[in-house]
Coordinates of C-alpha atoms in Angstrom, one line a residue:
M225 CA -35.3 65.2 38.8
N226 CA -34.0 68.4 37.3
A227 CA -36.9 70.7 37.1
E228 CA -35.3 72.9 34.3
R229 CA -35.5 69.9 32.1
D230 CA -37.4 70.2 28.8
L231 CA -40.6 68.3 29.5
S232 CA -42.8 70.2 27.0
P233 CA -45.5 70.5 26.5
L234 CA -45.4 70.6 30.5
T235 CA -44.2 74.0 31.5
P236 CA -41.3 74.4 33.9
N237 CA -43.9 75.8 36.5
I238 CA -45.8 73.0 36.3
V239 CA -42.6 70.1 36.6
R240 CA -41.5 72.2 39.4
A241 CA -44.9 72.0 41.3
L242 CA -45.4 68.5 40.5
N243 CA -42.0 67.6 42.2
D244 CA -42.9 69.5 45.3
K245 CA -43.3 68.0 48.4
M246 CA -46.5 69.9 49.4
Y247 CA -49.7 68.6 48.3
E248 CA -51.3 72.0 47.8
K249 CA -48.7 72.5 45.1
R250 CA -49.0 69.5 43.3
K251 CA -52.8 69.8 43.4
V252 CA -52.3 73.3 41.4
A253 CA -50.0 71.5 39.0
A254 CA -52.6 68.6 38.6
L255 CA -55.3 71.4 37.5
E256 CA -52.9 72.8 35.1
I257 CA -52.4 69.6 33.4
E258 CA -56.0 69.3 33.1
K259 CA -56.6 72.4 31.6
L260 CA -53.8 71.5 29.2
V261 CA -55.3 68.3 28.2
R262 CA -58.5 69.5 27.7
E263 CA -57.2 72.0 25.0
F264 CA -55.5 68.9 23.2
V265 CA -58.9 67.3 23.4
A266 CA -60.5 70.3 21.5
Q267 CA -57.9 70.1 19.1
N268 CA -58.3 66.2 18.6
N269 CA -54.5 66.1 19.2
T270 CA -54.0 62.7 20.3
A271 CA -50.1 62.7 19.9
Q272 CA -49.7 65.5 22.5
I273 CA -52.0 63.7 24.6
K274 CA -50.2 60.4 24.6
H275 CA -47.0 62.6 25.2
V276 CA -48.4 64.1 28.2
I277 CA -49.5 60.8 29.6
Q278 CA -46.0 59.2 28.9
I279 CA -44.0 61.9 30.4
L280 CA -46.1 61.6 33.8
S281 CA -45.9 57.8 33.8
Q282 CA -42.0 57.8 32.9
E283 CA -40.4 60.8 34.6
F284 CA -42.9 61.1 37.6
A285 CA -45.0 57.9 38.6
L286 CA -42.0 55.5 38.0
S287 CA -39.5 57.8 39.2
Q288 CA -37.0 57.0 41.9
H289 CA -38.1 60.3 44.1
P290 CA -41.1 59.8 46.2
H291 CA -42.6 63.3 45.7
S292 CA -42.2 63.0 41.9
R293 CA -44.0 59.8 41.9
K294 CA -47.0 61.3 43.9
G295 CA -46.8 64.2 41.4
G296 CA -47.1 61.8 38.6
L297 CA -50.2 60.0 40.0
I298 CA -52.2 63.1 40.7
G299 CA -51.3 64.2 37.2
L300 CA -52.4 60.8 35.6
A301 CA -55.7 61.3 37.7
A302 CA -56.1 64.9 35.9
C303 CA -55.3 63.6 32.7
S304 CA -58.3 61.0 32.9
I305 CA -60.6 63.8 34.3
A306 CA -59.7 66.2 31.2
L307 CA -60.2 63.1 28.6
G308 CA -63.5 62.1 30.3
K309 CA -65.3 59.7 28.1
D310 CA -62.3 59.5 25.6
S311 CA -60.2 58.4 28.6
G312 CA -60.9 54.6 27.3
Q313 CA -58.7 54.9 24.6
Y314 CA -55.5 55.7 26.8
L315 CA -56.6 53.5 29.8
R316 CA -53.6 51.0 29.5
E317 CA -51.0 53.9 29.6
L318 CA -53.1 55.5 32.7
I319 CA -53.6 52.5 34.7
E320 CA -50.2 50.2 34.5
P321 CA -48.0 53.1 36.1
V322 CA -50.6 53.8 39.1
L323 CA -50.9 49.8 39.5
T324 CA -47.1 49.9 39.9
C325 CA -47.1 52.1 42.7
F326 CA -49.4 49.8 44.6
N327 CA -46.4 47.9 45.7
D328 CA -44.5 51.1 46.9
A329 CA -43.0 50.6 50.4
D330 CA -44.2 54.1 51.2
S331 CA -48.0 53.7 52.4
R332 CA -48.9 57.3 51.6
L333 CA -47.7 56.6 48.3
R334 CA -49.9 53.4 48.0
Y335 CA -52.8 55.8 49.3
Y336 CA -52.4 58.3 46.7
A337 CA -52.1 55.5 44.1
C338 CA -55.5 54.4 45.3
E339 CA -56.9 57.8 45.1
A340 CA -55.6 58.2 41.5
L341 CA -57.1 55.1 40.4
Y342 CA -60.6 55.6 41.7
N343 CA -60.4 59.0 39.8
I344 CA -59.4 57.2 36.4
V345 CA -62.0 54.6 37.1
K346 CA -64.9 56.8 38.0
V347 CA -64.5 58.6 34.4
A348 CA -64.1 55.8 32.5
R349 CA -66.9 53.5 34.1
G350 CA -67.5 50.5 31.7
S351 CA -64.4 51.1 29.6
V352 CA -62.3 49.9 32.3
L353 CA -63.7 46.2 32.0
P354 CA -61.2 45.1 29.7
H355 CA -58.3 45.7 32.2
F356 CA -60.4 44.2 35.1
N357 CA -58.2 41.2 35.7
V358 CA -55.3 43.7 36.6
L359 CA -57.4 46.0 38.4
F360 CA -58.6 43.1 40.5
D361 CA -55.2 41.7 41.0
G362 CA -54.0 45.1 42.3
L363 CA -57.1 45.3 44.6
S364 CA -56.6 41.9 45.9
K365 CA -53.3 42.8 47.3
L366 CA -54.3 46.0 48.7
A367 CA -57.2 44.5 50.5
A368 CA -54.5 43.0 53.1
D369 CA -52.6 46.1 53.4
P370 CA -51.4 46.7 56.6
D371 CA -52.1 50.5 56.5
P372 CA -55.8 51.4 57.6
N373 CA -55.8 54.4 55.1
V374 CA -54.4 52.5 52.1
K375 CA -57.2 49.7 53.0
S376 CA -59.9 52.5 53.5
G377 CA -59.0 53.7 49.9
S378 CA -58.8 50.3 48.5
E379 CA -62.4 49.4 49.9
L380 CA -63.5 52.9 48.0
L381 CA -62.2 51.7 44.9
D382 CA -63.5 48.3 45.1
R383 CA -67.0 49.4 45.9
L384 CA -66.9 51.7 42.6
L385 CA -65.5 48.8 40.5
K386 CA -68.4 46.6 41.8
D387 CA -71.0 49.3 40.9
I388 CA -69.3 49.2 37.3
V389 CA -69.6 45.5 36.9
T390 CA -73.2 45.2 38.2
E391 CA -74.2 47.9 36.0
S392 CA -72.4 46.5 32.9
S393 CA -73.4 43.5 30.4
K394 CA -69.9 43.3 28.9
F395 CA -68.0 41.4 31.8
D396 CA -65.3 38.9 30.7
L397 CA -66.2 36.1 33.0
V398 CA -63.9 33.5 31.0
S399 CA -60.9 35.4 31.3
F400 CA -61.5 36.2 35.0
V401 CA -62.2 32.9 36.5
P402 CA -58.5 31.6 36.0
L403 CA -57.4 34.9 38.4
L404 CA -60.2 34.0 40.8
R405 CA -59.4 30.5 40.9
E406 CA -55.6 31.3 41.7
R407 CA -56.6 33.9 44.3
I408 CA -59.5 31.9 46.2
Y409 CA -56.4 30.0 47.9
S410 CA -55.2 32.8 49.8
N411 CA -54.8 32.5 53.4
N412 CA -54.8 35.9 54.3
Q413 CA -58.2 36.9 56.1
Y414 CA -58.7 40.1 54.3
A415 CA -57.8 38.8 50.9
R416 CA -60.2 35.9 51.6
Q417 CA -62.9 38.6 52.5
F418 CA -62.3 40.5 49.3
I419 CA -62.5 37.3 47.3
I420 CA -65.8 36.3 48.9
S421 CA -67.5 39.5 48.3
W422 CA -66.7 39.6 44.6
I423 CA -68.3 36.1 44.4
L424 CA -71.4 37.2 46.2
V425 CA -71.4 40.3 43.6
L426 CA -70.9 38.4 40.9
E427 CA -73.6 35.7 41.8
N428 CA -76.1 38.5 42.0
V429 CA -75.5 40.0 38.6
P430 CA -78.4 38.6 36.3
D431 CA -76.2 38.5 33.1
I432 CA -73.2 36.8 34.7
I433 CA -73.9 32.9 35.2
L434 CA -71.0 32.2 37.6
L435 CA -72.6 28.5 38.4
E436 CA -71.0 27.5 34.9
Y437 CA -67.5 28.0 36.5
L438 CA -68.5 26.9 39.9
P439 CA -66.1 23.8 39.7
E440 CA -63.1 25.9 39.1
I441 CA -63.7 27.7 42.7
L442 CA -65.8 25.4 44.9
D443 CA -62.6 23.6 46.3
G444 CA -61.4 26.9 47.3
L445 CA -64.8 28.0 49.2
F446 CA -64.7 25.1 51.1
Q447 CA -61.3 25.8 52.4
I448 CA -62.4 29.6 53.1
L449 CA -65.5 28.1 55.1
G450 CA -62.9 27.0 57.4
D451 CA -61.3 30.4 58.3
N452 CA -61.3 31.3 61.7
S453 CA -63.2 34.7 61.4
K454 CA -66.6 34.3 61.7
E455 CA -67.3 36.9 59.5
I456 CA -65.6 35.2 56.9
R457 CA -67.5 31.8 57.3
K458 CA -70.8 33.5 57.6
M459 CA -70.2 35.6 54.1
C460 CA -68.9 32.0 52.7
E461 CA -71.7 30.1 53.8
V462 CA -73.9 32.7 52.3
S463 CA -72.1 32.4 49.0
L464 CA -72.3 28.6 49.0
G465 CA -76.1 28.7 50.0
E466 CA -76.8 30.8 46.7
F467 CA -74.9 28.5 44.6
L468 CA -76.8 25.7 46.1
K469 CA -80.5 27.3 45.5
E470 CA -79.0 28.1 41.7
I471 CA -78.2 24.3 41.3
K472 CA -81.8 23.4 42.6
K473 CA -83.4 25.8 40.2
M474 CA -81.1 24.6 37.1
P475 CA -80.0 21.0 37.8
D476 CA -79.8 20.2 34.2
S477 CA -77.1 22.8 33.5
V478 CA -74.8 22.0 36.6
K479 CA -71.5 20.1 36.0
F480 CA -72.3 17.6 38.9
A481 CA -69.8 15.0 37.8
E482 CA -66.6 17.8 38.0
M483 CA -67.7 18.5 41.6
A484 CA -68.2 15.2 42.9
N485 CA -64.7 14.2 44.2
I486 CA -64.3 17.8 45.7
L487 CA -67.3 17.1 47.7
V488 CA -66.1 13.7 48.8
I489 CA -62.9 15.4 50.2
H490 CA -64.6 17.9 52.3
C491 CA -67.2 15.5 53.3
Q492 CA -64.2 14.1 55.4
S493 CA -63.0 17.3 56.9
S494 CA -62.3 17.7 60.6
D495 CA -64.2 20.7 60.8
D496 CA -67.9 20.6 61.7
L497 CA -69.2 23.1 59.4
I498 CA -67.4 22.3 56.3
Q499 CA -68.1 18.7 56.7
L500 CA -71.8 19.5 57.5
T501 CA -72.0 21.9 54.4
A502 CA -70.4 19.6 52.2
M503 CA -72.4 16.6 53.2
S504 CA -75.7 18.7 52.5
W505 CA -74.2 19.3 49.0
M506 CA -73.6 15.6 48.3
R507 CA -77.5 14.8 49.6
E508 CA -78.5 17.5 47.0
F509 CA -76.4 16.0 44.1
L510 CA -77.3 12.5 44.6
Q511 CA -80.8 13.5 44.6
L512 CA -80.7 16.0 41.6
A513 CA -78.0 14.1 39.4
G514 CA -79.2 10.9 40.2
R515 CA -77.0 8.1 38.5
V516 CA -74.3 10.4 37.0
M517 CA -72.9 10.5 40.8
L518 CA -72.6 6.4 40.6
P519 CA -69.1 6.4 39.4
Y520 CA -68.2 8.2 42.5
S521 CA -69.7 5.6 44.8
S522 CA -66.6 4.2 46.4
G523 CA -65.4 8.1 47.4
I524 CA -69.0 8.8 48.9
L525 CA -69.1 5.9 50.8
T526 CA -65.8 6.3 52.0
A527 CA -66.9 9.9 53.4
V528 CA -70.4 9.2 54.6
L529 CA -70.2 5.5 56.3
P530 CA -67.9 6.6 59.1
C531 CA -70.4 9.6 59.9
L532 CA -73.1 7.1 60.3
S533 CA -71.8 6.3 63.9
Y534 CA -71.6 9.9 65.1
D535 CA -72.8 10.8 68.4
D536 CA -75.4 13.5 69.3
R537 CA -72.7 16.0 69.2
K538 CA -72.7 15.6 65.6
K539 CA -76.4 14.6 65.1
S540 CA -76.8 17.0 62.2
I541 CA -74.0 15.7 60.2
K542 CA -75.2 11.8 60.8
E543 CA -78.7 12.6 59.8
V544 CA -77.5 14.2 56.6
A545 CA -75.0 11.4 55.8
N546 CA -77.9 8.7 56.5
V547 CA -80.0 10.6 53.7
C548 CA -77.1 10.6 51.5
N549 CA -76.3 6.7 52.1
L550 CA -79.8 5.8 51.4
S551 CA -80.2 7.9 48.3
L552 CA -76.9 6.5 46.9
M553 CA -78.1 3.0 47.8
K554 CA -81.6 3.5 45.7
L555 CA -79.3 4.6 42.7
V556 CA -78.0 0.9 42.4
T557 CA -80.4 -1.1 40.4
P558 CA -80.6 -4.4 38.6
E559 CA -79.4 -3.1 35.6
D560 CA -76.1 -2.4 36.9
D561 CA -75.6 -6.2 36.9
E562 CA -76.0 -6.6 33.1
S563 CA -72.9 -7.2 31.3
D564 CA -71.0 -5.6 28.3
D565 CA -71.4 -8.9 26.8
T566 CA -74.9 -10.3 25.9
S567 CA -73.8 -13.7 26.2
H568 CA -73.6 -13.3 30.2
L569 CA -77.1 -12.0 30.4
P570 CA -79.7 -14.4 31.7
S571 CA -81.8 -16.6 29.2
Q572 CA -85.5 -16.4 28.8
E573 CA -85.5 -20.0 30.7
E574 CA -83.3 -18.3 33.6
L575 CA -85.0 -14.9 33.7
P576 CA -87.7 -15.5 36.2
S577 CA -85.6 -17.0 38.9
Y578 CA -82.9 -14.3 38.2
Q579 CA -85.5 -11.8 38.4
E580 CA -87.0 -13.1 41.5
S581 CA -83.5 -13.0 43.0
V582 CA -82.6 -9.3 42.1
D583 CA -86.0 -7.9 42.8
R584 CA -86.1 -9.3 46.3
G585 CA -85.6 -6.5 49.2
T586 CA -85.1 -6.2 53.0
P587 CA -86.8 -4.3 55.8
D588 CA -83.7 -2.0 55.8
T589 CA -83.4 -1.3 52.3
D590 CA -85.4 -2.0 49.3
N591 CA -88.6 -2.0 51.7
D592 CA -87.3 0.7 53.7
S593 CA -90.1 3.7 53.7
S594 CA -87.4 6.5 54.3
L595 CA -85.5 5.0 51.2
D596 CA -88.4 4.6 49.1
N597 CA -89.2 8.5 50.0
I598 CA -86.1 9.5 48.3
S599 CA -86.7 10.5 44.7
V600 CA -83.6 10.4 42.2
F601 CA -83.3 10.8 38.8
A602 CA -80.7 11.4 35.9
P603 CA -80.7 14.6 34.3
R604 CA -81.5 14.9 30.6
S605 CA -77.9 15.9 30.2
S606 CA -76.4 12.6 31.8
P607 CA -78.4 9.7 30.3
A608 CA -78.2 6.6 33.0
T609 CA -77.2 4.3 30.5
A610 CA -74.0 5.9 30.0
V611 CA -73.3 5.6 33.8
T612 CA -71.0 2.5 35.0
L613 CA -71.1 1.3 38.9
N614 CA -67.6 1.1 40.0
L615 CA -68.4 -2.2 42.2
D616 CA -64.7 -3.2 42.7
G617 CA -64.3 0.2 44.4
I618 CA -67.5 -0.1 46.6
V619 CA -66.6 -3.7 47.7
Q620 CA -62.9 -2.5 48.6
V621 CA -64.4 0.3 50.7
L622 CA -67.1 -1.8 52.4
D623 CA -64.4 -4.7 52.8
R624 CA -61.9 -2.2 54.6
Y625 CA -64.8 -1.0 57.0
L626 CA -65.3 -4.5 58.1
H627 CA -61.8 -5.1 58.6
E628 CA -61.0 -2.1 60.8
P629 CA -61.5 -2.7 64.5
S630 CA -62.3 1.3 64.9
T631 CA -65.4 1.3 62.8
G632 CA -68.4 2.1 64.8
M633 CA -71.3 -0.2 65.3
M634 CA -73.9 1.5 63.2
T635 CA -71.2 1.9 60.2
R636 CA -70.5 -1.7 60.4
I637 CA -74.6 -2.4 60.2
C638 CA -74.5 -0.1 57.4
V639 CA -71.8 -1.8 55.3
L640 CA -73.6 -5.2 55.9
K641 CA -76.9 -3.7 54.6
W642 CA -74.8 -2.2 51.6
L643 CA -73.5 -5.8 50.8
Y644 CA -77.1 -7.4 51.1
H645 CA -78.6 -4.8 48.9
L646 CA -75.5 -5.4 46.4
Y647 CA -76.1 -8.8 46.3
I648 CA -79.9 -8.5 45.6
K649 CA -79.4 -5.9 42.8
T650 CA -76.1 -7.2 41.2
P651 CA -75.5 -10.7 42.2
R652 CA -73.9 -12.1 39.2
K653 CA -71.3 -9.5 39.7
M654 CA -71.0 -9.6 43.5
F655 CA -70.3 -13.2 43.6
R656 CA -66.9 -12.6 41.7
H657 CA -66.0 -10.8 45.3
T658 CA -67.8 -13.5 47.6
D659 CA -64.4 -15.4 48.1
L660 CA -62.9 -12.1 49.1
L661 CA -65.7 -11.1 51.7
F662 CA -66.4 -14.6 52.9
P663 CA -63.6 -14.6 55.6
I664 CA -64.5 -11.5 56.9
L665 CA -68.2 -12.0 56.9
L666 CA -67.4 -15.3 59.1
K667 CA -65.4 -13.5 61.4
T668 CA -68.0 -10.7 61.8
L669 CA -70.2 -13.6 63.6
S670 CA -68.1 -13.0 66.7
D671 CA -68.9 -9.2 66.8
E672 CA -70.2 -7.8 70.1
S673 CA -73.5 -6.4 68.6
D674 CA -76.7 -8.8 68.0
E675 CA -77.6 -6.3 65.3
V676 CA -74.5 -6.8 63.2
I677 CA -74.5 -10.4 63.8
L678 CA -78.2 -10.5 62.2
K679 CA -77.1 -8.1 59.2
D680 CA -74.2 -10.6 58.8
L681 CA -76.5 -13.5 58.9
E682 CA -78.8 -12.1 56.2
V683 CA -75.7 -11.4 53.9
L684 CA -74.3 -15.2 54.5
A685 CA -77.8 -16.5 54.2
E686 CA -78.1 -14.3 50.7
I687 CA -74.8 -15.6 49.5
A688 CA -75.8 -19.3 50.2
S689 CA -79.2 -19.3 48.5
S690 CA -78.9 -16.8 45.3
P691 CA -79.4 -18.6 42.2
A692 CA -76.5 -16.4 41.1
G693 CA -74.3 -18.8 43.3
Q694 CA -74.7 -22.0 41.5
S695 CA -71.6 -23.6 40.7
N696 CA -71.4 -22.2 37.1
S697 CA -71.0 -18.7 38.5
A698 CA -69.4 -19.9 41.8
N699 CA -66.4 -21.0 39.5
E700 CA -65.6 -17.8 37.7
E701 CA -62.3 -16.3 38.6
P702 CA -62.6 -14.8 41.7
V703 CA -61.5 -10.9 42.3
G704 CA -58.4 -9.9 44.0
G705 CA -56.6 -13.4 43.3
Q706 CA -58.3 -15.0 46.4
T707 CA -57.9 -18.7 46.6
K708 CA -61.1 -20.7 46.6
L709 CA -62.7 -22.1 49.9
Q710 CA -61.8 -25.9 49.8
V711 CA -64.8 -28.4 50.8
P712 CA -63.3 -31.4 52.4
S713 CA -63.9 -34.7 50.2
P714 CA -66.1 -37.3 51.6
A715 CA -64.6 -40.6 52.9
R716 CA -67.9 -42.5 53.0
G717 CA -70.6 -43.2 50.2
V718 CA -74.4 -43.1 50.8
L719 CA -75.7 -43.4 54.3
P720 CA -78.6 -45.7 55.6
G721 CA -81.7 -43.6 55.4
S722 CA -80.9 -41.9 52.3
C723 CA -83.5 -42.2 49.2
G724 CA -81.8 -44.6 46.8
E725 CA -79.7 -43.2 43.9
G726 CA -81.3 -39.9 43.8
A727 CA -79.7 -39.1 47.2
R728 CA -76.7 -36.8 47.3
G729 CA -73.4 -37.1 48.3
L730 CA -71.7 -36.0 51.5
E731 CA -69.7 -33.5 49.3
S732 CA -72.1 -31.5 48.2
S733 CA -74.9 -29.3 50.1
P734 CA -78.1 -30.6 50.0
S735 CA -79.3 -28.2 47.5
T736 CA -82.9 -27.4 46.6
P737 CA -84.0 -25.0 44.4
T738 CA -82.9 -22.2 47.2
M739 CA -79.5 -23.5 47.8
N740 CA -76.2 -23.0 45.8
S741 CA -72.9 -24.2 46.0
Y742 CA -72.0 -21.8 48.5
F743 CA -74.4 -23.1 50.8
H744 CA -72.3 -26.0 52.1
R745 CA -69.3 -24.4 52.2
F746 CA -70.8 -22.0 54.6
M747 CA -71.8 -24.5 57.0
V748 CA -68.2 -26.1 56.7
N749 CA -66.7 -22.6 57.7
L750 CA -69.4 -22.1 60.6
L751 CA -69.0 -25.1 62.0
K752 CA -64.9 -24.8 62.0
R753 CA -65.6 -21.5 63.6
F754 CA -67.6 -22.8 66.3
S755 CA -65.0 -25.5 66.7
S756 CA -62.1 -22.8 67.1
E757 CA -64.1 -20.4 69.1
R758 CA -66.0 -22.4 71.5
K759 CA -66.8 -19.2 73.5
L760 CA -68.9 -18.2 70.2
L761 CA -70.5 -21.3 70.2
E762 CA -71.4 -21.3 73.8
I763 CA -72.8 -17.9 74.0
R764 CA -74.2 -17.3 70.3
G765 CA -74.3 -20.6 68.7
A766 CA -77.8 -21.3 69.4
F767 CA -78.9 -17.7 68.3
I768 CA -77.0 -18.1 64.9
I769 CA -78.5 -21.4 64.0
R770 CA -81.9 -20.2 65.0
Q771 CA -81.7 -16.9 63.0
L772 CA -80.1 -19.0 59.9
C773 CA -83.3 -21.6 60.4
L774 CA -85.2 -18.4 59.6
L775 CA -83.2 -17.4 56.8
L776 CA -82.8 -20.5 54.9
N777 CA -84.1 -24.0 54.8
A778 CA -83.9 -25.4 58.4
E779 CA -83.9 -28.9 57.2
N780 CA -81.0 -28.3 54.9
I781 CA -79.1 -26.6 57.6
F782 CA -79.5 -29.8 60.0
H783 CA -79.1 -31.8 56.7
S784 CA -75.6 -30.7 55.9
M785 CA -74.5 -30.2 59.4
A786 CA -75.3 -33.7 60.2
D787 CA -73.2 -34.7 57.3
I788 CA -70.4 -32.7 58.1
L789 CA -70.1 -33.9 61.9
L790 CA -70.0 -37.3 60.5
R791 CA -66.5 -36.3 59.5
E792 CA -65.4 -34.2 62.3
E793 CA -62.6 -35.7 64.2
D794 CA -62.8 -33.8 67.1
L795 CA -65.6 -36.3 68.9
K796 CA -66.0 -33.9 71.6
F797 CA -67.0 -31.1 69.7
A798 CA -69.2 -33.1 67.3
S799 CA -70.8 -34.4 70.8
T800 CA -71.0 -30.8 71.9
M801 CA -72.8 -29.6 68.5
V802 CA -75.0 -32.8 68.5
Q803 CA -76.5 -31.6 71.8
N804 CA -77.1 -28.1 70.6
L805 CA -78.7 -29.1 67.5
N806 CA -81.0 -31.5 69.2
S807 CA -81.9 -28.5 71.9
I808 CA -82.6 -26.2 69.2
L809 CA -84.7 -28.7 67.3
L810 CA -86.6 -29.4 70.4
T811 CA -87.2 -26.3 71.8
S812 CA -86.9 -23.4 69.4
S813 CA -89.9 -21.6 68.0
E814 CA -88.3 -21.3 64.7
L815 CA -88.2 -25.0 64.0
F816 CA -91.7 -25.6 64.6
Q817 CA -92.5 -26.4 61.1
L818 CA -89.7 -28.7 61.0
R819 CA -90.8 -30.5 64.3
S820 CA -94.1 -30.8 62.9
Q821 CA -92.9 -32.7 59.6
L822 CA -91.0 -35.3 61.8
K823 CA -94.0 -35.9 63.9
D824 CA -96.3 -36.4 60.9
L825 CA -95.1 -39.8 59.4
Q826 CA -97.0 -39.1 56.2
T827 CA -94.8 -36.2 55.3
P828 CA -92.6 -37.4 52.2
T829 CA -89.4 -36.3 53.4
C830 CA -87.0 -39.0 53.2
G831 CA -84.4 -36.1 53.8
C832 CA -85.7 -35.8 57.5
S833 CA -85.1 -39.4 58.2
S834 CA -81.7 -39.2 56.5
W835 CA -80.1 -36.5 58.5
M836 CA -81.9 -37.8 61.6
W837 CA -80.1 -40.9 61.2
R838 CA -77.1 -39.2 60.9
I839 CA -77.2 -37.1 63.8
T840 CA -78.1 -40.1 66.2
H841 CA -75.1 -42.0 65.0
I842 CA -72.6 -39.6 65.5

């Protein structure tokens, strides 16, 4: 730059000094500029003030010469000091050239830019808040600066800006959140530390309600939680903890639904801390938001169910996942079985049996003390009546985990508990999925775990006995386009020993008020499985039949199996089954009552004599 060039009102001496390579000379020039600007302020000469700032910006701070840029930075800082409280009128002109120097390749110049901006902000204080976004953007870049001096200078400026924000009640959070959401995905450790430090500050400002915008930054926070730095992870953990405290205090103002899928994603993280934290949040969401979370049930189950099979190395995650599972299960109620079309609702005459079927519980779900102790409610802002249970999605998840060979035992048990719970609470809708689920439920009888088989039998028994499974329900269009189970047509008429015209044909189950059209299908397919898997019959056959006799009507089971075995073409298998049935009938404690009926000739049960005749004549 030509030092002799006319840059009035700056004198030639000031211009030469600003271009000097010596810091002391540039400092002297800055003092002269401060004195000059003070005179303009006293004269209220805004035109000259703007002219001086423009010269320092265009001719010096944005110059190609490094020493000129340094002179321009110190000159702009001097202008701000001279302006004092009036600097707010000129902040844009003062700040923009300084921020441009943040990108300079010379680390010394970046340091001087920090120093200049510090002095500008220190004088302006709250007046800089309208320019907060550009200041934050510049500082976020310097936070990752490789030069320690620059980083130290940026930290001083950062602390000053945080003090100003904390003291002010005019912070524009709405315009800041988009920038925060963008910067929060940085992979640089120092930038992440900078972001988290600001979130912690904003959380503690009474007039700033950052919780309202939590859905915008929650995903980024969980990603930062996986940082390699222990310090950053700890800071992020503290920040998430503070947010969770606020959520518990003000659940009615929390946008639970907007954050549900974010939690589902991070509940499946391979990082233990992320997974445990996300699962803990999910636990609180389920208990605080209640039925608001129901539409996300399939995603929640996808994340939670595998955790139930974790070993002791992940005991904490497993325990929290178990609470999440129980809380979610508690949210499913009989009202979820109601149709939008009132014509599908049970009539007054059907209501008692219908209600009886949906109100029954099991030792593992409805009567589980741990489940009963979990309280859930729907916030006033989210009425439960507006929530719809995505049953199709839930069934798809449960079916997938039953099919996957890698699914752990505890997960399989929980899947079966869920199926039983859904058949109890939403029987009408669940029977639309029965033809899809039936094959895998039968296959699960070959599981290695006795506990899995017991739960599987409970589900199958509920399917076979639920009033919702009567022919009119069972004949509805099945979900997923599955083919209906076929029951062989009988080739014979009424057998000797049946009770006249009221006796049942072989094509139907010996139904009682506790049986339905699926009962006979179950018996047919169970015997087919025993026939194709003789090892299952040998090892678990008696166990399965005895348990079924506890869960269903024992007489009906023997009656139905006798009907089916009469049509069995494999006589060897039929003979083996008859021997097994006789052995079970004569020795099992589960069949004590049935044996007593057979001994008491006065018992009015022609059905007993009917199936006994059939078994003995196979």
